[in-house]
Coordinates of C-alpha atoms and ligand atoms in Angstrom, one line a residue:
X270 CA 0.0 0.0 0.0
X271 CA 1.0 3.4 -0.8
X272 CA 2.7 5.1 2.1
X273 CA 1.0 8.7 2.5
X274 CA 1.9 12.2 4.8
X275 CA 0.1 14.9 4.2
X276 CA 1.5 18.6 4.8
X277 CA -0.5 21.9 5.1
X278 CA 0.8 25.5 5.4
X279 CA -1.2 28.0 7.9
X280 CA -1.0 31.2 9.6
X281 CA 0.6 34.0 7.7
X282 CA 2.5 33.4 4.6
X283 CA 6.3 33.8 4.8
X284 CA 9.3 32.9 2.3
X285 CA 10.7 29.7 2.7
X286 CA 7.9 27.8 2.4
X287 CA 7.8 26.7 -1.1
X288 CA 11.5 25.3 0.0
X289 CA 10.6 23.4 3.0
X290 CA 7.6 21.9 1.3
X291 CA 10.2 21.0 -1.8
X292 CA 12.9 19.5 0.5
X293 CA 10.1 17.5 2.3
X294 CA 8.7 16.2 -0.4
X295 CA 11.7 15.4 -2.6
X296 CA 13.7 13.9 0.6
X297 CA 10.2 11.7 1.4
X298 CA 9.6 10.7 -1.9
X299 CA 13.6 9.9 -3.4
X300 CA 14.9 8.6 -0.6
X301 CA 12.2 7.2 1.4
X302 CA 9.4 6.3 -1.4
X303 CA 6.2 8.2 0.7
X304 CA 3.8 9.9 -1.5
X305 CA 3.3 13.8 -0.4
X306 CA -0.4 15.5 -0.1
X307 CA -0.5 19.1 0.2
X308 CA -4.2 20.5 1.9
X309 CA -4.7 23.6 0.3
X310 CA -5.5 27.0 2.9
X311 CA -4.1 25.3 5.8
X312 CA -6.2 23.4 8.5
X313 CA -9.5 24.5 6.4
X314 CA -8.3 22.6 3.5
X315 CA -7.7 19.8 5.8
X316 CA -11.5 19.9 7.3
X317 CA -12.8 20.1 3.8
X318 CA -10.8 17.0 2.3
X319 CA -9.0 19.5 -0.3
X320 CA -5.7 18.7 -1.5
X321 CA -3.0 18.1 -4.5
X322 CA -0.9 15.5 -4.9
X323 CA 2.8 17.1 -4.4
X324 CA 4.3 14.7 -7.3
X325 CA 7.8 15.7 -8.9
X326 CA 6.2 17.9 -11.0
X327 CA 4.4 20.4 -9.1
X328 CA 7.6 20.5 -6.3
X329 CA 10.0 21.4 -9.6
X330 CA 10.4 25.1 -10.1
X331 CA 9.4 26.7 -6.6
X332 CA 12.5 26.7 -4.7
X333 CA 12.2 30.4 -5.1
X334 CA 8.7 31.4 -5.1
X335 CA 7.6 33.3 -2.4
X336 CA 4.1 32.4 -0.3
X337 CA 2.8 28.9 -0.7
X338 CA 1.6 27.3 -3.0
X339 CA -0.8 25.3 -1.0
X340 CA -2.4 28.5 -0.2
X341 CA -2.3 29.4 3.9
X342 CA -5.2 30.7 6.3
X343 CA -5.8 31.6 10.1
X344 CA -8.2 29.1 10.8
X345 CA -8.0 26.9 13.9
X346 CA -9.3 23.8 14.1
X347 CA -11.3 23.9 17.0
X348 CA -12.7 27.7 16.6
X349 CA -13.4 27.4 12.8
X350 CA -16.0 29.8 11.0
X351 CA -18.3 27.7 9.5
X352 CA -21.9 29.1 7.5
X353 CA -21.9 31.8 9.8
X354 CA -20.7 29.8 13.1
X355 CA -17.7 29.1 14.8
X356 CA -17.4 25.6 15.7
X357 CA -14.6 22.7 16.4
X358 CA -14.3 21.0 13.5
X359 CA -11.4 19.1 15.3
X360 CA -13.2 15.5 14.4
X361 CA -13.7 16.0 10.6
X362 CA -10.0 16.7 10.5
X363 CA -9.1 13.1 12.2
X364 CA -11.6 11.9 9.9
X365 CA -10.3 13.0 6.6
X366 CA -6.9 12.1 7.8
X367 CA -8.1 8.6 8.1
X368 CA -10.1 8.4 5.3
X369 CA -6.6 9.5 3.2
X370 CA -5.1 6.5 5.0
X371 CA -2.1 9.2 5.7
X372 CA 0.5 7.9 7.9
X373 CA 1.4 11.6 9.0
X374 CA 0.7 15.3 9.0
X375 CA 3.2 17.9 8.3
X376 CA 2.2 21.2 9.5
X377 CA 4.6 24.5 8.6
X378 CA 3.4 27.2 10.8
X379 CA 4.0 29.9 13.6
X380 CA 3.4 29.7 17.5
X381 CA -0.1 29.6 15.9
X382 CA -0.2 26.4 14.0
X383 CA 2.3 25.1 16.9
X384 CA -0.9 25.0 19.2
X385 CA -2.6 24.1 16.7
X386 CA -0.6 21.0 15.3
X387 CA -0.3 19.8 18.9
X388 CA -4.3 20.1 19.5
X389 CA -4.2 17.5 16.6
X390 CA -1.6 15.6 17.8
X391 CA -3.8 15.0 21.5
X392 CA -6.7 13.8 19.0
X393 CA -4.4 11.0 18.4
X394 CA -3.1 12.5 14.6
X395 CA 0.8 12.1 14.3
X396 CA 2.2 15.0 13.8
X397 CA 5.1 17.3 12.7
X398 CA 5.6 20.9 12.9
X399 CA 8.2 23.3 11.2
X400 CA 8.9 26.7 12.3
X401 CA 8.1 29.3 10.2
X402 CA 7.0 33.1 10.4
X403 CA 9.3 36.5 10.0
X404 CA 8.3 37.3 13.8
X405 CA 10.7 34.8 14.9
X406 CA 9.0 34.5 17.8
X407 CA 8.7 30.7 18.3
X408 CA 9.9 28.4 21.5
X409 CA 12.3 26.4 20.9
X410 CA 14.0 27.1 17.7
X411 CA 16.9 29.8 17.7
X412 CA 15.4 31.4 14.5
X413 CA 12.3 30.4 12.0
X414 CA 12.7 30.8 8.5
X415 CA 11.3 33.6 6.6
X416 CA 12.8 36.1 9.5
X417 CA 15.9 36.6 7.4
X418 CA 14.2 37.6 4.3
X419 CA 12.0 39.7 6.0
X420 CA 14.9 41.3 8.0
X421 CA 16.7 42.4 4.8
X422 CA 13.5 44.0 3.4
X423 CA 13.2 45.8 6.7
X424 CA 16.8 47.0 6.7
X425 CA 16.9 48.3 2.7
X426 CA 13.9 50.5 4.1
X427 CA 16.2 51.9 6.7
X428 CA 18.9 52.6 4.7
X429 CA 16.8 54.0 2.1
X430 CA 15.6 56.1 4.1
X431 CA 18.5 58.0 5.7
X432 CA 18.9 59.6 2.3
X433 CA 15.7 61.2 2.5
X434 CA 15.2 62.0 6.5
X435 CA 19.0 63.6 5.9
X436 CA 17.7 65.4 3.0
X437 CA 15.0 67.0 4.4
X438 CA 16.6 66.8 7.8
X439 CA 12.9 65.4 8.9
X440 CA 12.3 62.8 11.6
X441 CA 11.4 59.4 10.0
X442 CA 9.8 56.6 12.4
X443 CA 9.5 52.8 9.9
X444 CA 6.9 50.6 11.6
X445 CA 8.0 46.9 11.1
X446 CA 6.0 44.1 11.9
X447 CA 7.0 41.3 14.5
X448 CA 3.8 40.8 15.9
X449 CA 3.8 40.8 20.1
X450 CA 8.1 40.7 19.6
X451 CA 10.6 43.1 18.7
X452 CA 13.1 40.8 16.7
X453 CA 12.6 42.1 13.5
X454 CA 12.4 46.0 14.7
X455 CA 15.6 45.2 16.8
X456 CA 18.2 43.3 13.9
X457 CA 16.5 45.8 11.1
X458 CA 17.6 48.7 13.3
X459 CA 20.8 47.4 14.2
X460 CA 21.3 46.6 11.1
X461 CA 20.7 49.8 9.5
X462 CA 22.1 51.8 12.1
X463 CA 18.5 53.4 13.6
X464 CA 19.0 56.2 15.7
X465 CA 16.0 54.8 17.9
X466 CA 14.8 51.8 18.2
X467 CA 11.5 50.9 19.7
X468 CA 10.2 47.4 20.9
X469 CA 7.2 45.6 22.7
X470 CA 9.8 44.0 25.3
X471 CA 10.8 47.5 26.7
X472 CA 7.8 49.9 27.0
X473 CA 9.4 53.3 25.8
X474 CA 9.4 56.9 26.8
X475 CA 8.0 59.3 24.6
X476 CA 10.3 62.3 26.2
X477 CA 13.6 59.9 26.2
X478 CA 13.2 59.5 22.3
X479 CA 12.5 63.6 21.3
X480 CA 15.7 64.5 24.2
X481 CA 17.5 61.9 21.8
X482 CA 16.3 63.5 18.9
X483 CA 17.1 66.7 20.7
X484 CA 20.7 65.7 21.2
X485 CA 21.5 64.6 17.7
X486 CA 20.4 68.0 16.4
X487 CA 22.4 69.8 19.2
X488 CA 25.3 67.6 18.1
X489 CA 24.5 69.0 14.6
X490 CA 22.4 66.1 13.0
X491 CA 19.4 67.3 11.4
X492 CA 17.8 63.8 10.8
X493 CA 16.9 61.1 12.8
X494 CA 15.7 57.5 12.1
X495 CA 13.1 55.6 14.5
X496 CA 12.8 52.2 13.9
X497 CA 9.5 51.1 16.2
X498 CA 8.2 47.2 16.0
X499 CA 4.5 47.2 15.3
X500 CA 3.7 45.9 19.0
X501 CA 5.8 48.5 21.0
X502 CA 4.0 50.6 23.2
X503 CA 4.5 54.0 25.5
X504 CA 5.0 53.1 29.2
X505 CA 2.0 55.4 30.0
X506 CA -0.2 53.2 28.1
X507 CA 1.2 50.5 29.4
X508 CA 1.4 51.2 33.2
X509 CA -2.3 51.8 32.9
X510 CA -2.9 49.0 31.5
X511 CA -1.1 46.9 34.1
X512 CA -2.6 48.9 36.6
X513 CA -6.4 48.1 35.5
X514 CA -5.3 44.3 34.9
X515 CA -4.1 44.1 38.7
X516 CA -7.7 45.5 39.9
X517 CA -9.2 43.4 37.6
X518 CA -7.0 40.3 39.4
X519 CA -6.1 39.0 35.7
X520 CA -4.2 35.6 36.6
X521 CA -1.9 35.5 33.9
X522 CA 1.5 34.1 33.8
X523 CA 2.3 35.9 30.5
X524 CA 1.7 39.6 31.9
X525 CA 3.3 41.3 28.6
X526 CA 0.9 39.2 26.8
X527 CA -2.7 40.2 28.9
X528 CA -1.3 44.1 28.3
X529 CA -1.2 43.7 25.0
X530 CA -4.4 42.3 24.5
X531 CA -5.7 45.1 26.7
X532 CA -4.0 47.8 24.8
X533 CA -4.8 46.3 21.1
X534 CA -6.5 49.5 20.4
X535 CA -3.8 51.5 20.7
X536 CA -1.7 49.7 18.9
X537 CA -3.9 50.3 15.4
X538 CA -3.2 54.0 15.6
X539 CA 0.6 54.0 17.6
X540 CA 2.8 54.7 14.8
X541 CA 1.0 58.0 13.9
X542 CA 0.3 59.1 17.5
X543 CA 3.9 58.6 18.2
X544 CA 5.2 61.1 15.3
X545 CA 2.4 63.4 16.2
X546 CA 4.1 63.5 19.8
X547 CA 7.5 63.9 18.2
X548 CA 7.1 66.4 16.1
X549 CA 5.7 68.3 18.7
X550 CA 8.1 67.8 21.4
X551 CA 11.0 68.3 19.2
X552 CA 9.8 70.8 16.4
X553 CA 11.3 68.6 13.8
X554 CA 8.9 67.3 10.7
X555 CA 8.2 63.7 11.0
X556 CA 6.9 61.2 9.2
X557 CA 6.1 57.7 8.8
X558 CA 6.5 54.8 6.7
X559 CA 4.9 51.4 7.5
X560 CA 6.3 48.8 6.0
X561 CA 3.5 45.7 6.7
X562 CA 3.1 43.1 4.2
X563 CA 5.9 44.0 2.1
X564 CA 7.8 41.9 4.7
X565 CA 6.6 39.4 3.9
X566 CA 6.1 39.0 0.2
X567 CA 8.4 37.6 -2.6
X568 CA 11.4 35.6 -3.0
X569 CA 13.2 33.8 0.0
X570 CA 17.0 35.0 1.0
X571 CA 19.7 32.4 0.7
X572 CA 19.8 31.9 4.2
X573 CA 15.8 31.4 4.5
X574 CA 16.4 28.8 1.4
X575 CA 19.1 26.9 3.1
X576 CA 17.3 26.5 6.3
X577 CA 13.9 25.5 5.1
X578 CA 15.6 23.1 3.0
X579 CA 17.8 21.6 6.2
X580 CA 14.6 22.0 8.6
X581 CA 12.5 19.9 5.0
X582 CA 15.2 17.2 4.7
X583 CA 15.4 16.6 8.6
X584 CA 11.9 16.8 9.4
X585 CA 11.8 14.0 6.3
X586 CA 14.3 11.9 7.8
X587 CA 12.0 11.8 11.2
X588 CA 8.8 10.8 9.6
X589 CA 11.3 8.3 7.7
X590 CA 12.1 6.6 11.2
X591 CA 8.4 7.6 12.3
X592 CA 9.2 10.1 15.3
X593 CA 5.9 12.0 15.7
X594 CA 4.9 15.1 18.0
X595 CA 8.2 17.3 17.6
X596 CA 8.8 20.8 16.0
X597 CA 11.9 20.3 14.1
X598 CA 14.6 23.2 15.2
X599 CA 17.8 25.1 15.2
X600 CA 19.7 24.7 17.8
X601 CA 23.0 26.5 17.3
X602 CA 24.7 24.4 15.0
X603 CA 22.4 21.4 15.1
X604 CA 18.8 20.8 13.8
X605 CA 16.7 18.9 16.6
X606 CA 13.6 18.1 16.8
X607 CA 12.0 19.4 20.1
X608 CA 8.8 17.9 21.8
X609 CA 5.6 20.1 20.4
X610 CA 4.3 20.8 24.2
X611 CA 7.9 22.3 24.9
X612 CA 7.0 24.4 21.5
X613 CA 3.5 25.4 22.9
X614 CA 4.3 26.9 26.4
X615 CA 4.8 31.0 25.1
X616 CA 6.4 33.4 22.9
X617 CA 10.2 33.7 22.7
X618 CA 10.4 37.5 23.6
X619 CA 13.7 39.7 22.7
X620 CA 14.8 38.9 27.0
X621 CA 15.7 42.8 28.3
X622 CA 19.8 41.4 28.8
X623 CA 20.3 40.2 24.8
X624 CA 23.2 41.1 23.8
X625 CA 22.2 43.1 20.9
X626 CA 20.2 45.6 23.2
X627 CA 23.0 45.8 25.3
X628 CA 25.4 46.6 22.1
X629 CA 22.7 49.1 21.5
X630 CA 23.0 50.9 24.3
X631 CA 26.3 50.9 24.5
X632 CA 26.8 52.0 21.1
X633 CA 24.2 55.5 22.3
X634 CA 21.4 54.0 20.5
X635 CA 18.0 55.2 22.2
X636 CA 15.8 52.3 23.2
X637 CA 13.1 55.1 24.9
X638 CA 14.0 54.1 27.8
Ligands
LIG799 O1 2.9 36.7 12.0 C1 3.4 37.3 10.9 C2 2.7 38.6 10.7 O2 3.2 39.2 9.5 C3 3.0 39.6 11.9 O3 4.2 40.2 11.9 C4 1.8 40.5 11.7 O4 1.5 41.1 12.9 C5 0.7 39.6 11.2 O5 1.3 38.5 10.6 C6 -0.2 40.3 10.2 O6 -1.2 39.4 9.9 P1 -2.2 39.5 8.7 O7 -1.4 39.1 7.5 O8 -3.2 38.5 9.0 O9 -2.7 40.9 8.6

């Protein structure tokens, strides 16, 4: 009988994927004679039986291609919109994957589809995760793949800006994304040597970033470059936040977490509140560019090709010996794989004594703090 793992992509899109899901299926198939299904949209595709086969054909040619081309999508498996309700479709999911006769499930996916993966795996579905998103922001892994290409996008919009913010001697903040973590906001600004840089881990003072701004011009630098991740926010808005969730007795282990979810409307309008504040503390013209989706779109980095491809070929090798229930991961020089329930306990936050933030500092960087 025809040996059978099925592999889905889900959660935002990032490059890499195309590789991981070529290495997988070309290591499977050549070396270890399994037949690949792909479920198109993610875990939806999944709960409506929709697939392709991945045959030699259709993995030739997309090493490069950016997105996925299974298609991705948010949807959960136990909170899924369906004809105007949201229900758990968890058991037509173990269903289908019976009725395929798959002997696995590959799932490519963020902290997200982690949980998610693993809320298949306790159904009894044998599972395997890979880490992807550009947030880096997954437990477990030292870095998921799609944060490289991302981070080079992110820096050729620093550097591209300096010419203009030194031209106009203006005040440009770039908004990256990152989610909940400042990763991206934190290499991007190293990187392209930001003036300030702004992240969720370290809630920042709007006054600390114009007396920085202040400074430079004193020092006789008429521009300045603010690179904020899309989750930072001011301490005042925090604090009060904090301050409403103690009253409120909110048991949460992940307190940065609960603050952000109480704060989420701020966050949709930060970036432009923030320059408004600037340019009126410091009397210097601001302006703003946000980034988003650009991030995230077109053609994987070399780096991001490599490491799907060595995360594809590994995670291959597992199924191959049939280890189930791990996220495959880099660990320094080693890909391992890493029980899913270690992979499902948080977020990996930037931690306040990185290296880089200290570097940062060190180097007069302003953190807004
Ligand atoms: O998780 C990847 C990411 O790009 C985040 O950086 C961002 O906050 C989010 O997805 C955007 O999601 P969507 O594409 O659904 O708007």
């Amino acid at each position: 009988m025809e040996k059978l793992i099925g592999i889905l992509t889900s959660g935002g899109d990032t490059p890499g994927l195309n590789a991981a899901i070529r290495a997988i299926g070309k290591t499977l198939n050549h070396r270890y004679g399994y037949t690949l299904i792909g479920f198109n949209d993610g875990f939806r595709g999944l709960m409506e039986n929709r697939f392709i086969h991945l045959n030699d054909e259709r993995l030739s040619n997309i090493l490069t291609a950016g997105g996925t081309i299974l298609g991705s999508s948010r949807d959960k498996p136990n909170k899924m919109p369906v004809g105007g309700k949201t229900l758990d479709m968890t058991e037509a999911m173990v269903e289908n994957y019976h009725k395929n006769h798959l002997s696995g499930l590959i799932c490519l996916g963020g902290g997200g589809t982690q949980k998610n993966a693993y809320h298949l795996a306790k159904a009894g579905l044998n599972i395997m995760t890979l880490p992807k998103t550009i947030d880096n922001d997954v437990v477990g892994t030292d870095v998921t793949f799609g944060f490289d290409t991302a981070l080079s996008i992110a820096t050729e919009a620093v550097d591209r800006l300096h010419s203009t913010a030194s031209s106009h001697h203006r005040v440009i903040i770039l908004e990256t994304m990152g989610h909940r973590v400042g990763w991206l906001a934190l290499e991007a600004g190293v990187a392209g040597g930001a003036d300030v840089i702004l992240l969720p881990e370290l809630p920042f003072d709007e006054g600390k970033i114009a007396e920085a701004i202040m400074t430079r011009t004193k020092q006789g630098k008429r521009f300045s470059i603010v690179v904020v991740a899309e989750g930072a926010v001011p301490q005042s808005v925090f604090n009060k936040a904090k301050k409403q969730l103690e009253t409120m007795n909110v048991e949460n282990d992940d307190m940065l977490k609960a603050i952000q979810n109480q704060v989420e409307s701020y966050l949709s309008v930060r970036t432009v509140r923030l320059a408004e504040v600037l340019e009126k503390q410091t009397g210097k013209e601001t302006r703003v560019t946000i980034l988003g989706h650009v991030q995230r779109g077109g053609t994987p980095s070399a780096r991001d090709r490599v490491l799907s491809t060595a995360l594809g070929a590994r995670c291959a090798q597992e199924v191959a010996k049939g280890a189930w229930g791990y996220m495959m991961s880099v660990r320094g020089t080693e890909i391992v794989p890493v029980p899913l329930e270690e992979v499902v306990t948080g977020k990996k936050y930037v931690p306040e004594d990185h290296y880089l933030i200290q570097s940062a500092r060190d180097m007069g960087i302003c953190l807004g703090i």
